[in-house]
Amino acid sequence: MKRVTVVSTGGTIASGKASDHSVVADRKGAALIATLHDPLDGMAVEVDDFASVGSYALDLATVYQLVRCIAGHLERDDCDGVVVTHGTDTMEETAFIADLLIGSDKPVVFTGAQRHADMPDTDGPRNVADAIRVAAAPIARGLGSLLVFEGDIHAAATVSKTHTARVDTFRSAGYGKLGEIDNGVVYIQRRPERRVIADHGLVEGIELVKPGLGSSTAYLDFCASAGVPGVIIEAFGRGNAPRGYADAVARLVKAGAIVVIASRCPEGRTLPVYGADSGATTLQAAGAIFAGELSAIKSRLLLSALLAAKADRNAIAEAFARY
Ligand code: ASP
């Protein structure tokens, strides 16, 4: 008998129509299990109601508590794996934090729904059943934190929500899924490298700046004057930025911030190739670190965890170089 703990946090999967016709998270974990279509033979499922909120309303402190809650269940001998039901909006972020901070080999599987629980064609029950099967599967051990949706299994480090409403929203651009669940059977086609770091919590206040063509440096200068601990710039292409950004990065670094350059392209790595006018080589000369293939939102979380662990600039650059 495999034993899986379902930690319920809210999201569309736990939502229904409120009296004002908006969609609100109001269901607990037991309600999600009660709607499963088929029996899960050979599996015992317990529920832990952590929260009942839309994932857009979560904050880093709450997500860190959630990660500690998941890790606590995994430490138990009578728990073989954990499923986390979560809103889709920020699921890839929470899953990535769990991937970074939880060293257990037991599966941690995030899932949710795009169609709420009162819709006749809600995708929640199938996703939950698939996620439980993955959490109980010996083949899914050692893969880090996973995201299961619409029959696909994705790695937390690479997956993104790509469509606002469709049920096949999650994709791992440039990598593809790790595997799938077909007719109740779990298949794993590839195994990602694990990059767990020491858990010292998460630092708040790292800002994410997304410039467009010809954007000003005003927000970067605000960040320097506000003394923020770090700034992620979601730059163009290979990691280039609008004119003036290299000087603004130098001012930020002088003010004590760690600056990381990610790309707005969904595929490919940032690399200092272009020179002059805030091309990536000038950002590097100004003291910026490059995020490799890690997305800007996940770079923000990695930097948050590294700064909490008191990593110095070299250790931070080494950690990003692994992506
Ligand atoms: N659209 C979201 C969801 O699928 C809302 C949320 O992230 O909570 O759950």
PDB file of C-alpha atoms in Angstrom, residues 67-277:
ATOM      1  CA  VAL A  67       7.520  24.109   1.836  1.00  0.00           C
ATOM      2  CA  ARG A  68       8.260  23.316   5.495  1.00  0.00           C
ATOM      3  CA  CYS A  69       4.870  21.586   5.733  1.00  0.00           C
ATOM      4  CA  ILE A  70       5.647  19.435   2.650  1.00  0.00           C
ATOM      5  CA  ALA A  71       9.125  18.590   3.978  1.00  0.00           C
ATOM      6  CA  GLY A  72       7.583  17.587   7.323  1.00  0.00           C
ATOM      7  CA  HIS A  73       5.251  15.101   5.634  1.00  0.00           C
ATOM      8  CA  LEU A  74       8.104  13.660   3.549  1.00  0.00           C
ATOM      9  CA  GLU A  75      10.126  13.002   6.698  1.00  0.00           C
ATOM     10  CA  ARG A  76       7.387  10.637   7.949  1.00  0.00           C
ATOM     11  CA  ASP A  77       7.885   6.896   7.333  1.00  0.00           C
ATOM     12  CA  ASP A  78       4.166   6.572   6.625  1.00  0.00           C
ATOM     13  CA  CYS A  79       4.246   9.074   3.724  1.00  0.00           C
ATOM     14  CA  ASP A  80       5.578   7.937   0.323  1.00  0.00           C
ATOM     15  CA  GLY A  81       4.959  11.197  -1.531  1.00  0.00           C
ATOM     16  CA  VAL A  82       3.113  14.518  -1.406  1.00  0.00           C
ATOM     17  CA  VAL A  83       0.645  16.118  -3.814  1.00  0.00           C
ATOM     18  CA  VAL A  84       0.092  19.866  -3.515  1.00  0.00           C
ATOM     19  CA  THR A  85      -3.116  21.258  -5.017  1.00  0.00           C
ATOM     20  CA  HIS A  86      -2.408  24.887  -5.913  1.00  0.00           C
ATOM     21  CA  GLY A  87      -3.627  27.705  -8.143  1.00  0.00           C
ATOM     22  CA  THR A  88      -2.063  27.654 -11.580  1.00  0.00           C
ATOM     23  CA  ASP A  89      -1.073  31.341 -11.654  1.00  0.00           C
ATOM     24  CA  THR A  90       2.013  30.941  -9.469  1.00  0.00           C
ATOM     25  CA  MET A  91       2.261  27.145  -9.277  1.00  0.00           C
ATOM     26  CA  GLU A  92       5.554  27.062 -11.168  1.00  0.00           C
ATOM     27  CA  GLU A  93       7.078  29.432  -8.581  1.00  0.00           C
ATOM     28  CA  THR A  94       6.016  27.478  -5.487  1.00  0.00           C
ATOM     29  CA  ALA A  95       7.051  24.234  -7.200  1.00  0.00           C
ATOM     30  CA  PHE A  96      10.476  25.742  -7.954  1.00  0.00           C
ATOM     31  CA  ILE A  97      10.988  26.847  -4.331  1.00  0.00           C
ATOM     32  CA  ALA A  98      10.114  23.308  -3.212  1.00  0.00           C
ATOM     33  CA  ASP A  99      12.562  21.966  -5.808  1.00  0.00           C
ATOM     34  CA  LEU A 100      15.351  24.181  -4.455  1.00  0.00           C
ATOM     35  CA  LEU A 101      14.803  23.650  -0.737  1.00  0.00           C
ATOM     36  CA  ILE A 102      13.539  20.063  -0.324  1.00  0.00           C
ATOM     37  CA  GLY A 103      16.259  17.412  -0.537  1.00  0.00           C
ATOM     38  CA  SER A 104      14.051  14.325  -0.069  1.00  0.00           C
ATOM     39  CA  ASP A 105      13.946  11.782  -2.889  1.00  0.00           C
ATOM     40  CA  LYS A 106      10.232  11.217  -2.328  1.00  0.00           C
ATOM     41  CA  PRO A 107       8.041  12.778  -5.029  1.00  0.00           C
ATOM     42  CA  VAL A 108       6.512  16.233  -4.514  1.00  0.00           C
ATOM     43  CA  VAL A 109       3.846  16.782  -7.164  1.00  0.00           C
ATOM     44  CA  PHE A 110       1.989  20.043  -7.797  1.00  0.00           C
ATOM     45  CA  THR A 111      -1.318  20.100  -9.632  1.00  0.00           C
ATOM     46  CA  GLY A 112      -4.432  22.221 -10.056  1.00  0.00           C
ATOM     47  CA  ALA A 113      -7.140  23.004 -12.579  1.00  0.00           C
ATOM     48  CA  GLN A 114      -8.075  25.616 -15.139  1.00  0.00           C
ATOM     49  CA  ARG A 115     -11.836  24.895 -14.931  1.00  0.00           C
ATOM     50  CA  HIS A 116     -13.309  25.349 -11.476  1.00  0.00           C
ATOM     51  CA  ALA A 117     -14.912  22.570  -9.447  1.00  0.00           C
ATOM     52  CA  ASP A 118     -18.519  23.550 -10.295  1.00  0.00           C
ATOM     53  CA  MET A 119     -17.948  23.246 -14.061  1.00  0.00           C
ATOM     54  CA  PRO A 120     -19.219  19.981 -15.542  1.00  0.00           C
ATOM     55  CA  ASP A 121     -15.944  19.499 -17.444  1.00  0.00           C
ATOM     56  CA  THR A 122     -13.610  20.539 -14.624  1.00  0.00           C
ATOM     57  CA  ASP A 123     -10.107  19.182 -15.163  1.00  0.00           C
ATOM     58  CA  GLY A 124      -9.392  18.961 -11.424  1.00  0.00           C
ATOM     59  CA  PRO A 125     -10.345  15.340 -10.614  1.00  0.00           C
ATOM     60  CA  ARG A 126      -8.252  13.827 -13.407  1.00  0.00           C
ATOM     61  CA  ASN A 127      -5.264  16.015 -12.552  1.00  0.00           C
ATOM     62  CA  VAL A 128      -5.466  15.081  -8.853  1.00  0.00           C
ATOM     63  CA  ALA A 129      -5.722  11.365  -9.629  1.00  0.00           C
ATOM     64  CA  ASP A 130      -2.748  11.596 -12.014  1.00  0.00           C
ATOM     65  CA  ALA A 131      -0.728  13.554  -9.454  1.00  0.00           C
ATOM     66  CA  ILE A 132      -1.442  10.971  -6.732  1.00  0.00           C
ATOM     67  CA  ARG A 133      -0.297   8.186  -9.059  1.00  0.00           C
ATOM     68  CA  VAL A 134       2.961  10.061  -9.726  1.00  0.00           C
ATOM     69  CA  ALA A 135       3.501  10.788  -6.013  1.00  0.00           C
ATOM     70  CA  ALA A 136       3.123   7.046  -5.289  1.00  0.00           C
ATOM     71  CA  ALA A 137       5.314   5.878  -8.184  1.00  0.00           C
ATOM     72  CA  PRO A 138       8.818   4.571  -7.301  1.00  0.00           C
ATOM     73  CA  ILE A 139       9.961   5.690 -10.790  1.00  0.00           C
ATOM     74  CA  ALA A 140       9.167   9.324  -9.854  1.00  0.00           C
ATOM     75  CA  ARG A 141      11.568   9.343  -6.890  1.00  0.00           C
ATOM     76  CA  GLY A 142      14.653  11.556  -7.155  1.00  0.00           C
ATOM     77  CA  LEU A 143      13.198  13.824  -9.841  1.00  0.00           C
ATOM     78  CA  GLY A 144      12.781  16.857  -7.590  1.00  0.00           C
ATOM     79  CA  SER A 145       9.570  18.816  -7.466  1.00  0.00           C
ATOM     80  CA  LEU A 146       7.178  18.034 -10.307  1.00  0.00           C
ATOM     81  CA  LEU A 147       4.139  19.617 -11.905  1.00  0.00           C
ATOM     82  CA  VAL A 148       1.459  17.282 -13.274  1.00  0.00           C
ATOM     83  CA  PHE A 149      -1.224  18.702 -15.537  1.00  0.00           C
ATOM     84  CA  GLU A 150      -3.352  17.376 -18.394  1.00  0.00           C
ATOM     85  CA  GLY A 151      -1.501  14.057 -18.343  1.00  0.00           C
ATOM     86  CA  ASP A 152       1.976  15.601 -18.589  1.00  0.00           C
ATOM     87  CA  ILE A 153       4.769  15.560 -15.988  1.00  0.00           C
ATOM     88  CA  HIS A 154       7.076  18.603 -15.929  1.00  0.00           C
ATOM     89  CA  ALA A 155      10.186  19.577 -13.955  1.00  0.00           C
ATOM     90  CA  ALA A 156       9.670  22.593 -11.673  1.00  0.00           C
ATOM     91  CA  ALA A 157      12.783  24.366 -12.985  1.00  0.00           C
ATOM     92  CA  THR A 158      11.608  24.466 -16.600  1.00  0.00           C
ATOM     93  CA  VAL A 159       7.813  24.583 -16.555  1.00  0.00           C
ATOM     94  CA  SER A 160       5.712  27.707 -17.251  1.00  0.00           C
ATOM     95  CA  LYS A 161       2.033  28.535 -17.495  1.00  0.00           C
ATOM     96  CA  THR A 162       1.581  29.475 -21.155  1.00  0.00           C
ATOM     97  CA  HIS A 163      -2.169  29.937 -21.683  1.00  0.00           C
ATOM     98  CA  THR A 164      -4.492  31.950 -19.470  1.00  0.00           C
ATOM     99  CA  ALA A 165      -7.449  29.578 -19.689  1.00  0.00           C
ATOM    100  CA  ARG A 166      -6.854  26.346 -21.606  1.00  0.00           C
ATOM    101  CA  VAL A 167      -6.349  23.102 -19.731  1.00  0.00           C
ATOM    102  CA  ASP A 168      -3.131  22.217 -21.587  1.00  0.00           C
ATOM    103  CA  THR A 169      -1.459  25.363 -20.304  1.00  0.00           C
ATOM    104  CA  PHE A 170       1.823  24.036 -18.866  1.00  0.00           C
ATOM    105  CA  ARG A 171       4.885  23.695 -21.095  1.00  0.00           C
ATOM    106  CA  SER A 172       8.643  23.330 -20.591  1.00  0.00           C
ATOM    107  CA  ALA A 173       9.901  25.463 -23.485  1.00  0.00           C
ATOM    108  CA  GLY A 174      13.101  24.157 -25.010  1.00  0.00           C
ATOM    109  CA  TYR A 175      13.092  21.021 -22.830  1.00  0.00           C
ATOM    110  CA  GLY A 176       9.699  19.334 -23.071  1.00  0.00           C
ATOM    111  CA  LYS A 177       7.964  17.279 -20.421  1.00  0.00           C
ATOM    112  CA  LEU A 178       9.710  14.635 -18.291  1.00  0.00           C
ATOM    113  CA  GLY A 179       7.013  12.054 -18.871  1.00  0.00           C
ATOM    114  CA  GLU A 180       3.291  11.418 -18.750  1.00  0.00           C
ATOM    115  CA  ILE A 181       0.460   9.497 -17.155  1.00  0.00           C
ATOM    116  CA  ASP A 182      -1.406   7.410 -19.694  1.00  0.00           C
ATOM    117  CA  ASN A 183      -4.381   5.312 -18.650  1.00  0.00           C
ATOM    118  CA  GLY A 184      -3.209   5.478 -15.042  1.00  0.00           C
ATOM    119  CA  VAL A 185       0.363   4.357 -15.796  1.00  0.00           C
ATOM    120  CA  VAL A 186       3.300   6.695 -15.015  1.00  0.00           C
ATOM    121  CA  TYR A 187       5.998   6.958 -17.699  1.00  0.00           C
ATOM    122  CA  ILE A 188       9.262   8.898 -17.197  1.00  0.00           C
ATOM    123  CA  GLN A 189      11.260   9.648 -20.354  1.00  0.00           C
ATOM    124  CA  ARG A 190      14.090  11.762 -18.894  1.00  0.00           C
ATOM    125  CA  ARG A 191      15.532  12.637 -15.479  1.00  0.00           C
ATOM    126  CA  PRO A 192      16.648  16.235 -14.766  1.00  0.00           C
ATOM    127  CA  GLU A 193      19.720  17.234 -12.747  1.00  0.00           C
ATOM    128  CA  ARG A 194      18.839  18.137  -9.154  1.00  0.00           C
ATOM    129  CA  ARG A 195      20.099  21.477  -7.798  1.00  0.00           C
ATOM    130  CA  VAL A 196      19.031  21.500  -4.131  1.00  0.00           C
ATOM    131  CA  ILE A 197      20.486  24.296  -1.978  1.00  0.00           C
ATOM    132  CA  ALA A 198      20.746  24.636   1.800  1.00  0.00           C
ATOM    133  CA  ASP A 199      17.441  25.764   3.294  1.00  0.00           C
ATOM    134  CA  HIS A 200      17.877  29.037   5.190  1.00  0.00           C
ATOM    135  CA  GLY A 201      14.501  30.471   4.207  1.00  0.00           C
ATOM    136  CA  LEU A 202      13.754  33.169   1.660  1.00  0.00           C
ATOM    137  CA  VAL A 203      14.758  36.843   1.566  1.00  0.00           C
ATOM    138  CA  GLU A 204      12.001  39.348   0.720  1.00  0.00           C
ATOM    139  CA  GLY A 205      12.282  42.441  -1.418  1.00  0.00           C
ATOM    140  CA  ILE A 206      14.043  41.255  -4.591  1.00  0.00           C
ATOM    141  CA  GLU A 207      12.598  43.241  -7.476  1.00  0.00           C
ATOM    142  CA  LEU A 208      11.889  42.114 -11.013  1.00  0.00           C
ATOM    143  CA  VAL A 209      12.270  44.716 -13.767  1.00  0.00           C
ATOM    144  CA  LYS A 210      11.045  44.073 -17.297  1.00  0.00           C
ATOM    145  CA  PRO A 211      12.192  46.791 -19.740  1.00  0.00           C
ATOM    146  CA  GLY A 212      10.636  47.375 -23.138  1.00  0.00           C
ATOM    147  CA  LEU A 213      12.149  49.079 -26.153  1.00  0.00           C
ATOM    148  CA  GLY A 214      13.714  52.346 -24.966  1.00  0.00           C
ATOM    149  CA  SER A 215      12.617  51.966 -21.302  1.00  0.00           C
ATOM    150  CA  SER A 216      14.115  54.413 -18.817  1.00  0.00           C
ATOM    151  CA  THR A 217      16.297  53.445 -15.844  1.00  0.00           C
ATOM    152  CA  ALA A 218      13.934  55.165 -13.395  1.00  0.00           C
ATOM    153  CA  TYR A 219      12.839  52.000 -11.630  1.00  0.00           C
ATOM    154  CA  LEU A 220      16.405  50.680 -11.333  1.00  0.00           C
ATOM    155  CA  ASP A 221      17.439  53.974  -9.743  1.00  0.00           C
ATOM    156  CA  PHE A 222      14.480  53.760  -7.381  1.00  0.00           C
ATOM    157  CA  CYS A 223      15.666  50.249  -6.397  1.00  0.00           C
ATOM    158  CA  ALA A 224      19.196  51.574  -5.739  1.00  0.00           C
ATOM    159  CA  SER A 225      17.899  54.388  -3.539  1.00  0.00           C
ATOM    160  CA  ALA A 226      15.510  52.030  -1.708  1.00  0.00           C
ATOM    161  CA  GLY A 227      18.409  49.686  -0.857  1.00  0.00           C
ATOM    162  CA  VAL A 228      16.818  46.534  -2.303  1.00  0.00           C
ATOM    163  CA  PRO A 229      18.943  43.382  -1.824  1.00  0.00           C
ATOM    164  CA  GLY A 230      18.661  42.252  -5.435  1.00  0.00           C
ATOM    165  CA  VAL A 231      17.206  43.054  -8.848  1.00  0.00           C
ATOM    166  CA  ILE A 232      16.409  40.660 -11.669  1.00  0.00           C
ATOM    167  CA  ILE A 233      16.323  42.328 -15.084  1.00  0.00           C
ATOM    168  CA  GLU A 234      14.274  40.417 -17.643  1.00  0.00           C
ATOM    169  CA  ALA A 235      16.416  41.647 -20.516  1.00  0.00           C
ATOM    170  CA  PHE A 236      16.169  41.300 -24.294  1.00  0.00           C
ATOM    171  CA  GLY A 237      17.473  38.280 -26.256  1.00  0.00           C
ATOM    172  CA  ARG A 238      20.943  37.142 -25.110  1.00  0.00           C
ATOM    173  CA  GLY A 239      20.759  39.491 -22.120  1.00  0.00           C
ATOM    174  CA  ASN A 240      20.956  42.995 -23.585  1.00  0.00           C
ATOM    175  CA  ALA A 241      19.136  46.031 -22.186  1.00  0.00           C
ATOM    176  CA  PRO A 242      18.091  49.559 -23.206  1.00  0.00           C
ATOM    177  CA  ARG A 243      20.668  52.376 -23.287  1.00  0.00           C
ATOM    178  CA  GLY A 244      21.655  53.570 -19.822  1.00  0.00           C
ATOM    179  CA  TYR A 245      21.043  50.235 -18.102  1.00  0.00           C
ATOM    180  CA  ALA A 246      24.735  49.362 -17.711  1.00  0.00           C
ATOM    181  CA  ASP A 247      25.355  52.595 -15.792  1.00  0.00           C
ATOM    182  CA  ALA A 248      22.224  51.980 -13.700  1.00  0.00           C
ATOM    183  CA  VAL A 249      23.422  48.423 -12.946  1.00  0.00           C
ATOM    184  CA  ALA A 250      26.765  49.857 -11.791  1.00  0.00           C
ATOM    185  CA  ARG A 251      24.879  52.240  -9.461  1.00  0.00           C
ATOM    186  CA  LEU A 252      22.812  49.338  -8.106  1.00  0.00           C
ATOM    187  CA  VAL A 253      25.883  47.166  -7.509  1.00  0.00           C
ATOM    188  CA  LYS A 254      27.593  50.097  -5.771  1.00  0.00           C
ATOM    189  CA  ALA A 255      24.503  50.412  -3.558  1.00  0.00           C
ATOM    190  CA  GLY A 256      24.992  46.752  -2.531  1.00  0.00           C
ATOM    191  CA  ALA A 257      22.401  44.976  -4.703  1.00  0.00           C
ATOM    192  CA  ILE A 258      22.996  41.725  -6.575  1.00  0.00           C
ATOM    193  CA  VAL A 259      21.839  42.207 -10.190  1.00  0.00           C
ATOM    194  CA  VAL A 260      20.896  39.178 -12.300  1.00  0.00           C
ATOM    195  CA  ILE A 261      20.218  39.248 -16.036  1.00  0.00           C
ATOM    196  CA  ALA A 262      17.568  36.824 -17.335  1.00  0.00           C
ATOM    197  CA  SER A 263      15.936  36.922 -20.774  1.00  0.00           C
ATOM    198  CA  ARG A 264      12.413  37.610 -21.939  1.00  0.00           C
ATOM    199  CA  CYS A 265      12.897  34.849 -24.545  1.00  0.00           C
ATOM    200  CA  PRO A 266      11.262  31.623 -23.321  1.00  0.00           C
ATOM    201  CA  GLU A 267      14.158  29.531 -24.692  1.00  0.00           C
ATOM    202  CA  GLY A 268      17.944  29.847 -24.660  1.00  0.00           C
ATOM    203  CA  ARG A 269      20.532  31.217 -22.242  1.00  0.00           C
ATOM    204  CA  THR A 270      21.725  34.715 -21.457  1.00  0.00           C
ATOM    205  CA  LEU A 271      25.388  35.263 -22.259  1.00  0.00           C
ATOM    206  CA  PRO A 272      27.583  38.354 -22.530  1.00  0.00           C
ATOM    207  CA  VAL A 273      28.032  38.534 -26.306  1.00  0.00           C
ATOM    208  CA  TYR A 274      27.059  42.059 -27.421  1.00  0.00           C
ATOM    209  CA  GLY A 275      29.063  45.147 -26.444  1.00  0.00           C
ATOM    210  CA  ALA A 276      28.327  48.897 -26.201  1.00  0.00           C
ATOM    211  CA  ASP A 277      25.135  50.730 -25.227  1.00  0.00           C
TER     212      ASP A 277
END
